[in-house]
Tab-separated table of C-alpha atoms and ligand atoms in Angstrom:
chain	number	residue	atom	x	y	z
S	18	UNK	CA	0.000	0.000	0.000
S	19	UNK	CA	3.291	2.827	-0.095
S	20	UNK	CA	2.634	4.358	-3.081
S	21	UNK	CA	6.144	4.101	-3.817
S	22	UNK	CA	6.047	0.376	-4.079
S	23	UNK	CA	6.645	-0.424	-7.901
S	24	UNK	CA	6.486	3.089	-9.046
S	25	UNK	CA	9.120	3.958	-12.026
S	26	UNK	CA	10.955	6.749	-10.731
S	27	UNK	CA	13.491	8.628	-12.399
S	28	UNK	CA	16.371	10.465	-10.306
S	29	UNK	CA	17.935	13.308	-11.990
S	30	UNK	CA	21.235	14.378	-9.984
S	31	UNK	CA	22.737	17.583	-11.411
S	32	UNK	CA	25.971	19.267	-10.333
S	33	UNK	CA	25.930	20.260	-6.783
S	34	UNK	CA	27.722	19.409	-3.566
S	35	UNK	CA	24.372	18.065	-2.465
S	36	UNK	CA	25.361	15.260	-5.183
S	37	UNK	CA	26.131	12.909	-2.267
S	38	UNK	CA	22.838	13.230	-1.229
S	39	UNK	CA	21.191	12.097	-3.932
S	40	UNK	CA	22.658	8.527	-3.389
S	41	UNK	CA	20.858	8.337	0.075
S	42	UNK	CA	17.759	8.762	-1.306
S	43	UNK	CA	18.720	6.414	-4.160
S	44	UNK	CA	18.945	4.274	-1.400
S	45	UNK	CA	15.677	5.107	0.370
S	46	UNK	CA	13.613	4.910	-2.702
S	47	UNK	CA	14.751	1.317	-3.691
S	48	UNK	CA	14.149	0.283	-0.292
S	49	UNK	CA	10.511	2.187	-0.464
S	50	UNK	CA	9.929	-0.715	-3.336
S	51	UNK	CA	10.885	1.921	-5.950
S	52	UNK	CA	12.401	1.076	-9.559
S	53	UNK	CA	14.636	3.990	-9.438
S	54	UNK	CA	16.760	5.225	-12.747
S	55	UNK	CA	19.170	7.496	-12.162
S	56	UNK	CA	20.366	10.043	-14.428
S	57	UNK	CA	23.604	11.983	-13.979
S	58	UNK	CA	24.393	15.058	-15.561
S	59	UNK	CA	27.917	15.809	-16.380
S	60	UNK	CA	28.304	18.234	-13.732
S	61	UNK	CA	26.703	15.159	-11.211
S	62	UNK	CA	29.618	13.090	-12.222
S	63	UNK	CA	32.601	15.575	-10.753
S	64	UNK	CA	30.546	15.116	-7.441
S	65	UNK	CA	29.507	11.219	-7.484
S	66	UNK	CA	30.052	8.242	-9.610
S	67	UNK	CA	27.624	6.318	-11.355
S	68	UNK	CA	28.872	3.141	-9.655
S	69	UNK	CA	27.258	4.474	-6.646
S	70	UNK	CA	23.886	4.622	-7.423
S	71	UNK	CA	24.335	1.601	-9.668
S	72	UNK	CA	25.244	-0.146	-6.825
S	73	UNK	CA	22.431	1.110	-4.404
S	74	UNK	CA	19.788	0.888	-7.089
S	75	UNK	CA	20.796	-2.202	-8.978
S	76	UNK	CA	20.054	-1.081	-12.012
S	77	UNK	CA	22.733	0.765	-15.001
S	78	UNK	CA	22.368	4.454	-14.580
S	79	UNK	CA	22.229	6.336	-17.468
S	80	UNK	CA	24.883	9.313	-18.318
S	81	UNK	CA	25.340	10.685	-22.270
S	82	UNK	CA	23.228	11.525	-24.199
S	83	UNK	CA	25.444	10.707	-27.249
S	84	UNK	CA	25.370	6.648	-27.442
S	85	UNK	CA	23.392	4.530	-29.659
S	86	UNK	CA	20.873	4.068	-27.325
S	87	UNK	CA	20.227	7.322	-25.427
S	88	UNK	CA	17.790	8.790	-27.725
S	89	UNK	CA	15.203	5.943	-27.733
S	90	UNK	CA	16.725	5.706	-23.911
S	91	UNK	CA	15.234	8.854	-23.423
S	92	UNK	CA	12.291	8.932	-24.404
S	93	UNK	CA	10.701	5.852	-22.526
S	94	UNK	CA	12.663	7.032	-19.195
S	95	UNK	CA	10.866	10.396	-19.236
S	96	UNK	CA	7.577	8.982	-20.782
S	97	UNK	CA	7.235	5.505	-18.667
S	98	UNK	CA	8.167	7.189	-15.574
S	99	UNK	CA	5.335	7.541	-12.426
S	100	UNK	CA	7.939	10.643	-11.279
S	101	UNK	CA	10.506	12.251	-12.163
S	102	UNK	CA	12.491	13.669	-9.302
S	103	UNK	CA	15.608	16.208	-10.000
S	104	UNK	CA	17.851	16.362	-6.299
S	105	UNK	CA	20.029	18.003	-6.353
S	106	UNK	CA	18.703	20.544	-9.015
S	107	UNK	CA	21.130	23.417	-9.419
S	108	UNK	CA	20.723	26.417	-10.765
S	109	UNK	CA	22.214	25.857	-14.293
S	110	UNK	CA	19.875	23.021	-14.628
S	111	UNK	CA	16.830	24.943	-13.344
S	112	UNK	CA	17.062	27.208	-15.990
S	113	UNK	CA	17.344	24.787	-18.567
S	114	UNK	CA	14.274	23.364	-17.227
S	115	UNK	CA	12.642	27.253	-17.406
S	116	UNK	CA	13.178	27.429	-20.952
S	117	UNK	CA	13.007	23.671	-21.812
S	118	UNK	CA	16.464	23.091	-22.997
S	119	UNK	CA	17.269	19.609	-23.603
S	120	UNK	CA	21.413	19.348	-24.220
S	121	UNK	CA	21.506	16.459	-21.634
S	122	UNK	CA	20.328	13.183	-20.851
S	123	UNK	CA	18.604	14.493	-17.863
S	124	UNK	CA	17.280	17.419	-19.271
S	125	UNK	CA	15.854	16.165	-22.007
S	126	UNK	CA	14.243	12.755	-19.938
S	127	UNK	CA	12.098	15.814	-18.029
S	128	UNK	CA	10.955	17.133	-21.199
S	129	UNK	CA	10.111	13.618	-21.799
S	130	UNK	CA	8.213	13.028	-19.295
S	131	UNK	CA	4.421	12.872	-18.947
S	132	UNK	CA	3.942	11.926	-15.277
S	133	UNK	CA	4.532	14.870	-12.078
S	134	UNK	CA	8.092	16.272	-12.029
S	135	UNK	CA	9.543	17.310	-8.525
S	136	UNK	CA	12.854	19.588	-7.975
S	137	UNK	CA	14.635	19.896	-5.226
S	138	UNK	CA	16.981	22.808	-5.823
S	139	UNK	CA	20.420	23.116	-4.082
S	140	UNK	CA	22.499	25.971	-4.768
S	141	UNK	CA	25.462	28.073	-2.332
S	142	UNK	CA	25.542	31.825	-2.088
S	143	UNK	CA	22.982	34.078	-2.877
S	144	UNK	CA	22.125	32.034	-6.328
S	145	UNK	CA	18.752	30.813	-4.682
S	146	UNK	CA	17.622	33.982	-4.345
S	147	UNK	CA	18.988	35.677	-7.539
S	148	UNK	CA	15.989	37.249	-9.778
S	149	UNK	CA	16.750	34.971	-12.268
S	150	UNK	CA	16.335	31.545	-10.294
S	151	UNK	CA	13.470	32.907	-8.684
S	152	UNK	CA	11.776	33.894	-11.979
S	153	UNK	CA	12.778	30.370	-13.244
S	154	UNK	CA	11.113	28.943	-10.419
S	155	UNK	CA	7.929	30.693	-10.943
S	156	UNK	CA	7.894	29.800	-14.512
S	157	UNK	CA	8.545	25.840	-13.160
S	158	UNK	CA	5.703	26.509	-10.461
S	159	UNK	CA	2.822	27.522	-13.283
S	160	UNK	CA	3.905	24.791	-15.577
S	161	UNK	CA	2.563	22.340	-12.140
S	162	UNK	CA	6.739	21.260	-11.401
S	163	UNK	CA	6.514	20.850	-7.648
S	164	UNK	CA	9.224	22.450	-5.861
S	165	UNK	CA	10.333	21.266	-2.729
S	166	UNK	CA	12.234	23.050	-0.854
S	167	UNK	CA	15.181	24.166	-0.626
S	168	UNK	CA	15.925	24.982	3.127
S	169	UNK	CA	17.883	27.507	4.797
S	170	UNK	CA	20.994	26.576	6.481
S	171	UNK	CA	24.869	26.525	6.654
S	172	UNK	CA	26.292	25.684	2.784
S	173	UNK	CA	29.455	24.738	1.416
S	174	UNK	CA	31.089	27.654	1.084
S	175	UNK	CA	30.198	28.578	5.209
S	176	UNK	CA	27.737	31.204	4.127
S	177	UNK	CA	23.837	30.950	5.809
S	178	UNK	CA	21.107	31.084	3.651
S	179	UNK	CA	18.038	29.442	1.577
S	180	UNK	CA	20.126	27.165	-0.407
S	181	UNK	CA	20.759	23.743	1.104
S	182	UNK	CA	18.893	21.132	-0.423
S	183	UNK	CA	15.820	19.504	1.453
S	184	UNK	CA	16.787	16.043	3.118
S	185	UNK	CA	16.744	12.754	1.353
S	186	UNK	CA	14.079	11.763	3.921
S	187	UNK	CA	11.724	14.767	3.358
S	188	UNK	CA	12.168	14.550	-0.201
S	189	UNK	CA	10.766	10.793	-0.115
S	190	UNK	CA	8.047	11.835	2.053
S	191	UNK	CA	7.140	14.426	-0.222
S	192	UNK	CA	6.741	12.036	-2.732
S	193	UNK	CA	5.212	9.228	-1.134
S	194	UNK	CA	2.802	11.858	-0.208
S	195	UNK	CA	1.793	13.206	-3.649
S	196	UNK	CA	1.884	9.499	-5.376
S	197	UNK	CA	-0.568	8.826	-2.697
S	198	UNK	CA	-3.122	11.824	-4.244
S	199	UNK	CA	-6.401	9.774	-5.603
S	200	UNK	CA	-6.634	7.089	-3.537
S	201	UNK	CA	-9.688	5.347	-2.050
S	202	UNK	CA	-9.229	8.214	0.858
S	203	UNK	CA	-9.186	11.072	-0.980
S	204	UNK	CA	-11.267	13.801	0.292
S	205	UNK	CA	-11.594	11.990	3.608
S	206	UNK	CA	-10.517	13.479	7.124
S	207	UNK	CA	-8.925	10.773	9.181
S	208	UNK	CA	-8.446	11.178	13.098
S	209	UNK	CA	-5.649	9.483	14.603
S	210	UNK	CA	-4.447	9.412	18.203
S	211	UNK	CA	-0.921	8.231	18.966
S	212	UNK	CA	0.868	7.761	22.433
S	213	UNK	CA	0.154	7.660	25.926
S	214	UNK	CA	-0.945	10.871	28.304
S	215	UNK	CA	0.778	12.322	31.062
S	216	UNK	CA	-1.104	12.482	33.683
S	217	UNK	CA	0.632	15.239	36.484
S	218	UNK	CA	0.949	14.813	39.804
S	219	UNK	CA	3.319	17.957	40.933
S	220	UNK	CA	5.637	19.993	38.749
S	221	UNK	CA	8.061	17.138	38.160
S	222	UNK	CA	6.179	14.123	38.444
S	223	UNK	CA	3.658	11.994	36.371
S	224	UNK	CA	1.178	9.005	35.897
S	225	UNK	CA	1.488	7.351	32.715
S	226	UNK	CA	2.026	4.250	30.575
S	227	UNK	CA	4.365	2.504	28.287
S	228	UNK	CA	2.783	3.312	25.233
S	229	UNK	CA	5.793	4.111	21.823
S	230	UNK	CA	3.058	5.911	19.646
S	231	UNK	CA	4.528	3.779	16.870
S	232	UNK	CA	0.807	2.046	16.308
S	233	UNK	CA	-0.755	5.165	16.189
S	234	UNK	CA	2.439	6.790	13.618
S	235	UNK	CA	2.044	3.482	11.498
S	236	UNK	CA	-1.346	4.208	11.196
S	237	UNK	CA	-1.449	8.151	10.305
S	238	UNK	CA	1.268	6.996	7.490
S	239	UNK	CA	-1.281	4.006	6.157
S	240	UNK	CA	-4.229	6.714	6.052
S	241	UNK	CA	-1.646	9.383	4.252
S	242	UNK	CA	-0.019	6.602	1.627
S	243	UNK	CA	-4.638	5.589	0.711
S	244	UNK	CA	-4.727	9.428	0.252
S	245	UNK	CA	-6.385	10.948	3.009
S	246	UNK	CA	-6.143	14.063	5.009
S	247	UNK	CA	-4.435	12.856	8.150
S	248	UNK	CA	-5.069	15.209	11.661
S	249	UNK	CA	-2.283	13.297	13.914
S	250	UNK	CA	-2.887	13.820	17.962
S	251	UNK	CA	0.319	12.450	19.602
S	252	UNK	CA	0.201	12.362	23.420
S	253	UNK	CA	4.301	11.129	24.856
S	254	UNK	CA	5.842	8.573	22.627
S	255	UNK	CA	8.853	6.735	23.887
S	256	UNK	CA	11.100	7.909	21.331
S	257	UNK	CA	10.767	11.205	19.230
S	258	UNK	CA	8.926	9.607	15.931
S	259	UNK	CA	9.003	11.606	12.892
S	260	UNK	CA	5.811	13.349	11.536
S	261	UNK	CA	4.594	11.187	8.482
S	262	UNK	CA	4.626	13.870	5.659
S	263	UNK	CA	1.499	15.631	5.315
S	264	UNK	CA	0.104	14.802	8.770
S	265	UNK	CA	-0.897	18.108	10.701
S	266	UNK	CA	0.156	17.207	14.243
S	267	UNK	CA	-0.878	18.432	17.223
S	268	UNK	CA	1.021	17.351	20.506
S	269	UNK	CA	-0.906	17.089	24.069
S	270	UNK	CA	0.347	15.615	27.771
S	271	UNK	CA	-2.811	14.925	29.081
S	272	UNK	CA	-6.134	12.971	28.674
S	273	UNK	CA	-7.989	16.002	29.456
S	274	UNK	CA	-5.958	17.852	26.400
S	275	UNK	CA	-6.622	14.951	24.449
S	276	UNK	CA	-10.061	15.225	24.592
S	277	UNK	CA	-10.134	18.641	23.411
S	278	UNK	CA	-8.772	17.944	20.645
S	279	UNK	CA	-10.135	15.143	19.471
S	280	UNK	CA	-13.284	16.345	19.942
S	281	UNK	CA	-12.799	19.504	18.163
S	282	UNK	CA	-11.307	17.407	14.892
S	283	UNK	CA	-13.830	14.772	14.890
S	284	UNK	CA	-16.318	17.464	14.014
S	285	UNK	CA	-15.144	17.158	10.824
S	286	UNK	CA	-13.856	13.675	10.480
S	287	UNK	CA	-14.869	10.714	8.077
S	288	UNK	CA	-13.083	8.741	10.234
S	289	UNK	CA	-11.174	8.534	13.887
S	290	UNK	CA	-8.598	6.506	14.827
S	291	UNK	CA	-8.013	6.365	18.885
S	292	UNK	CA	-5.143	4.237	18.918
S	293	UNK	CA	-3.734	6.439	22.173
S	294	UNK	CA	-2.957	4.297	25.057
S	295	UNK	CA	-5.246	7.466	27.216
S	296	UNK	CA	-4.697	7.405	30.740
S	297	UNK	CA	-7.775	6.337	32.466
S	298	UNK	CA	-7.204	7.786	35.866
S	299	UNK	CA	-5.244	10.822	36.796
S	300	UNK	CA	-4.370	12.153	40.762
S	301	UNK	CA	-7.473	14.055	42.061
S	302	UNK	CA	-5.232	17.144	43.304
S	303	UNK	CA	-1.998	18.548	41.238
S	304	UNK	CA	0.623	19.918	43.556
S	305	UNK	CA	1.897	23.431	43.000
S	306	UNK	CA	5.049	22.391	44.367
S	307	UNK	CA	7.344	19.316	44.190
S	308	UNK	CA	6.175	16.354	46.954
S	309	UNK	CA	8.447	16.177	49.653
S	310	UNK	CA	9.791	12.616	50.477
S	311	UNK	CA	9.832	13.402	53.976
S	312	UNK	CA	5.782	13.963	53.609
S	313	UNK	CA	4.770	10.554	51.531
S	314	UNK	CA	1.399	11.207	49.908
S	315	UNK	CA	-1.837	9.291	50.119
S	316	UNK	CA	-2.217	9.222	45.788
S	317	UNK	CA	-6.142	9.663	45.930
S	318	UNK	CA	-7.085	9.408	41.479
S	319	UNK	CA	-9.825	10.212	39.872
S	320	UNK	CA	-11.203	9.145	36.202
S	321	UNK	CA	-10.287	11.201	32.757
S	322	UNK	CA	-12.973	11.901	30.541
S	323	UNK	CA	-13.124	8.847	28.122
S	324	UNK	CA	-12.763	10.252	24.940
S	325	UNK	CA	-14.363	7.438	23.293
S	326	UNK	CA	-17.673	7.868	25.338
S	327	UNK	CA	-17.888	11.660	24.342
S	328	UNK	CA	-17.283	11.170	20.821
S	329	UNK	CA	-20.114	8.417	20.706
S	330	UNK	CA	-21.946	11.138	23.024
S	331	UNK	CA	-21.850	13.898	19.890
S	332	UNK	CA	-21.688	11.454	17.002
S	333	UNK	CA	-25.482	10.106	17.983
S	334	UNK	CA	-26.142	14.166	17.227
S	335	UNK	CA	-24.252	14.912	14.511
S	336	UNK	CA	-23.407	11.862	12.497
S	337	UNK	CA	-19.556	12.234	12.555
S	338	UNK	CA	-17.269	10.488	12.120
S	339	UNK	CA	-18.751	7.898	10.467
S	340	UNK	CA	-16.215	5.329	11.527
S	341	UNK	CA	-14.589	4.981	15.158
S	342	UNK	CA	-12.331	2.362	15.658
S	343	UNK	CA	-10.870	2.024	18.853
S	344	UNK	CA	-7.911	-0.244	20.295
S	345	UNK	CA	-7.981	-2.460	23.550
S	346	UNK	CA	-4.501	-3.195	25.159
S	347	UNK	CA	-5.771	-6.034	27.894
S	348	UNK	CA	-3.489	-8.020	30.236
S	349	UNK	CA	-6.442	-10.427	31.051
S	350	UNK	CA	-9.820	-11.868	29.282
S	351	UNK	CA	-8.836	-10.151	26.217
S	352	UNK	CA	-12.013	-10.957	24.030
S	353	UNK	CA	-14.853	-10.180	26.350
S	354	UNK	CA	-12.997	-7.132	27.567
S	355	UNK	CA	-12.542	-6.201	24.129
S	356	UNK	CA	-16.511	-6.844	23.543
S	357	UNK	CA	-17.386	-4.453	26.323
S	358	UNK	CA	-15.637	-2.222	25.457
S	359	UNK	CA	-16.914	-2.378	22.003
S	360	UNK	CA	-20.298	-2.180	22.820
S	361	UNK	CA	-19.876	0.662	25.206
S	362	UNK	CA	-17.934	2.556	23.476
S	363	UNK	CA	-20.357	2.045	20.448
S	364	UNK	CA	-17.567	1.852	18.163
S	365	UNK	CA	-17.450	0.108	14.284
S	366	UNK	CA	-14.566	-1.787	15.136
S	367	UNK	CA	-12.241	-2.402	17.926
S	368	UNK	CA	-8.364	-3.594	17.409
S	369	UNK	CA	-7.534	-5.884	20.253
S	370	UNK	CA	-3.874	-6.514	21.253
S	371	UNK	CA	-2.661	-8.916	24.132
S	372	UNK	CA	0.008	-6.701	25.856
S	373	UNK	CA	1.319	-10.009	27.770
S	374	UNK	CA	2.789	-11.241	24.168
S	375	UNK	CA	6.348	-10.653	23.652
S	376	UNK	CA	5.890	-9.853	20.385
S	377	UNK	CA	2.691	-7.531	20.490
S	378	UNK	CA	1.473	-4.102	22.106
S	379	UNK	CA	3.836	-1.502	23.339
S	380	UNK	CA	7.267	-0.937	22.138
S	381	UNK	CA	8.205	-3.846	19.492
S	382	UNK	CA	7.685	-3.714	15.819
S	383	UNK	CA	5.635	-6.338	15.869
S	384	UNK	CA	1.996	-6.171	16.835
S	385	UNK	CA	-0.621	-9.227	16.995
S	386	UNK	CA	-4.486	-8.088	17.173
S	387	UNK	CA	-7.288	-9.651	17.026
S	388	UNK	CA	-10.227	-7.085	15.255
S	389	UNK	CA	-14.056	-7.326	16.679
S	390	UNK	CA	-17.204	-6.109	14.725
S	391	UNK	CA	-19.992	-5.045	16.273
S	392	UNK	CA	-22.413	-7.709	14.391
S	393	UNK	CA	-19.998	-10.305	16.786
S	394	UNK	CA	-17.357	-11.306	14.153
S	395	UNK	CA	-13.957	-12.077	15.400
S	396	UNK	CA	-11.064	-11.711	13.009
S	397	UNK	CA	-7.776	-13.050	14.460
S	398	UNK	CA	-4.789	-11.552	12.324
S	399	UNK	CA	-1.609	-12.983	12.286
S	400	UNK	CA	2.002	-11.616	13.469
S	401	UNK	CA	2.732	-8.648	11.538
S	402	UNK	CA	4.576	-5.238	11.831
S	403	UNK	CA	2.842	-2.033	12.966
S	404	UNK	CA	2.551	-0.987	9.384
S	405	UNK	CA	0.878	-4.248	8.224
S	406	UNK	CA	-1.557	-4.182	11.326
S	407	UNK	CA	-1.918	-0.115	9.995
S	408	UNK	CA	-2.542	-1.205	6.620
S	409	UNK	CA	-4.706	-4.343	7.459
S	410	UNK	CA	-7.170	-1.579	9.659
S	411	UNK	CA	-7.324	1.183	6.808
S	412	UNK	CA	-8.483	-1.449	4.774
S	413	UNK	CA	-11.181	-2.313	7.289
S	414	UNK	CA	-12.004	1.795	7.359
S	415	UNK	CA	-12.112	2.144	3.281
S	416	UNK	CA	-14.764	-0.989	3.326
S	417	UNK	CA	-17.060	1.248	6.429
S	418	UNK	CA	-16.513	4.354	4.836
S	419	UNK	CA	-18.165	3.042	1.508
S	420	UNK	CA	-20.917	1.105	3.245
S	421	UNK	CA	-19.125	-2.279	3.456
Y	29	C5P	O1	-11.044	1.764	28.429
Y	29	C5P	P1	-9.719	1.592	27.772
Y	29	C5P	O2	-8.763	2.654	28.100
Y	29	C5P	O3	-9.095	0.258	27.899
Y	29	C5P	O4	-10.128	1.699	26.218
Y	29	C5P	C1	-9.206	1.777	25.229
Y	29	C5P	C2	-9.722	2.622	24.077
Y	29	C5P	O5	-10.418	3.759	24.591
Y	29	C5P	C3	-8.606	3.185	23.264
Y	29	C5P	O6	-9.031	3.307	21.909
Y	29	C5P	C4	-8.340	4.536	23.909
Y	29	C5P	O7	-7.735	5.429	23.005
Y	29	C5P	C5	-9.729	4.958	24.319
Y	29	C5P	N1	-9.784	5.800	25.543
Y	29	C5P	C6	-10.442	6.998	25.498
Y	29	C5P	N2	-10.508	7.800	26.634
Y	29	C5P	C7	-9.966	7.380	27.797
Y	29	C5P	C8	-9.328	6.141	27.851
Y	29	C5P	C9	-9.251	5.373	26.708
Y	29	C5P	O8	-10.952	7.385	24.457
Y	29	C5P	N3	-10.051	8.152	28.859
């Protein structure tokens, strides 16, 4: 379900520092599932050799223009391509692209081509912002090239500035993300909650749980990659995750935050997603200041607002979101738990994990669930990764969103 996966994509590298670059996301993209063909420009060769990519990609990567087979060569790279991406583009080459010269291989494969072309332009000094590259830039803009990037930071030559090209990883997400546009979520809002809550007791200290937020990630990408506008709520996560391109993210601590939010965004979602391991009971009474050891507290708790319960609450009203699926971590009885909590929570579908599994719930890769319907249906999965259990549910969420 990556959009990447089997896509024809052709990597231009043009002359620029940022050459070495290009080879990482090479890299990425073949790993992505990509067929990647790269095409050097002469000025790409003084940077990086074509062994490089050859080796990364495992394909030939193409360089002159002038051999037997570079005109025919041409034409089906630029036409048979799903993308053509141009990182590092510099300047020289972004005004060929302006005016549609075609003198090179990889100038001429983007005149060639009929699917989106992306540039990622890298370039030192001042050159970025130059009339000339700007002007070139708008002219590329109208004519639908996407630009991404580039971003400002320290260059080769030490000076600061817009300039440095966008990272390999950004650039992939960027594309992943626009390969993704027309998919069986397109035009839907998706919800998803991610991580645990912190729950305060005084300034220093918390309640909370062992939740990674790498369910709830896995899951905002899987929406994002079927081509759906992705609202991302991330509570603590064990590690600092990075933001799946095109998710707008909004970080909380507690369960009372939580709710806010969610409720506020499922106002206008097709779907929500509460994969947040919320904490269900916070202390009654925050301390203003830090608890003293010689004073040991009584902990006296109280209950959070369960999200899920309000959002049934206002759904009954207003018919949104359609779909609410939420997740059960249990430690005990995991089925009929999971059924009460189906029921109660009035949900579509419920994702049910055993926690007690060494290879499922918090902090592995690996997750094994067990998804319940409300008509009684049981549907055991098998082992997979987060991103196959993410996949496996946004399939469930297409089939409820169209009436399956
Ligand atoms: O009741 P329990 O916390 O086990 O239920 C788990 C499901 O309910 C999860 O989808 C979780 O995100 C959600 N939840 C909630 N509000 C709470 C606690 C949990 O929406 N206060």
């Amino acid at each position: 379900m990556n959009p990447l996966q089997g896509k024809r994509i052709v990597l231009g590298v043009s002359g620029s520092v940022a050459a070495y670059k290009a080879a990482d996301l090479a890299s990425k993209l073949t790993q992505a599932g990509a067929q990647v063909e790269v095409v050097l420009s002469e000025g790409a060769e003084h940077f990086i050799a074509p062994l490089t990519f050859s080796a990364l990609t495992g394909r030939r990567v193409h360089t002159s223009l002038w051999t037997d087979e570079a005109h025919v060569l041409h034409v089906g790279l630029g036409e048979g391509a799903d993308a053509v991406v141009i990182a590092p583009c510099s300047a020289n080459t972004l005004a060929k692209l302006a005016v549609g010269l075609a003198d090179n291989l990889l100038t001429l494969t983007a005149l060639a081509a009929r699917g989106p072309v992306f540039v990622a332009p890298a370039m030192d000094g001042g050159m970025f912002e130059h009339p000339a590259t700007q002007a070139n830039l708008q002219i590329l803009r109208q004519r639908g090239v996407r630009v991404l990037g580039p971003a400002r930071g320290r260059m080769a030559s030490g000076l600061v500035g817009w300039g440095r090209m966008l990272e390999p990883a950004e650039i992939l997400g960027q594309l992943r993300l626009a390969l993704a546009q027309g998919g069986p979520l397109s035009g839907r809002h998706v919800v998803v909650s991610a991580g645990g809550t912190q729950e305060p007791l005084d300034p220093v200290r918390y309640l909370t749980n062992r939740s990674s937020g790498k369910q709830g990630f896995a899951l905002a990408q899987a929406a994002l990659d079927l081509g759906a506008r992705v609202s991302l709520v991330v509570g603590a996560t064990a590690a600092a995750l990075p933001t799946p391109t095109g998710a707008e993210r909004t970080d909380v601590v507690t369960a009372a935050q939580m709710a806010e939010v969610v409720l506020q965004l499922a106002q206008t979602a097709d779907a929500l997603i509460m994969a947040a391991a919320v904490a269900d009971f916070r202390p009654r009474q925050v301390q203003a200041q830090k608890i003293k050891k010689e004073r040991l507290p009584q902990l006296e708790l109280e209950p959070t607002p369960d999200i899920l319960l309000a959002v049934a609450e206002a759904r009954q009203r207003t018919g949104r979101p359609r779909v609410v699926v939420g997740f059960a971590a249990e430690s005990e009885n995991l089925l009929a738990n999971a059924q009460d909590k189906l029921k109660r929570k009035r949900l579509s579908l419920l994702v049910a994990n055993d926690i007690t599994a060494p290879d499922a719930g918090f902090a592995v890769e690996t997750n094994r669930v067990t998804l319940l319907w409300p008509d009684g249906r049981v549907e055991p999965l098998p082992l997979m990764t987060k991103s196959e259990v993410a996949e496996a549910v946004l399939a469930r969420v297409v089939g409820l969103l169209e009436g399956g």
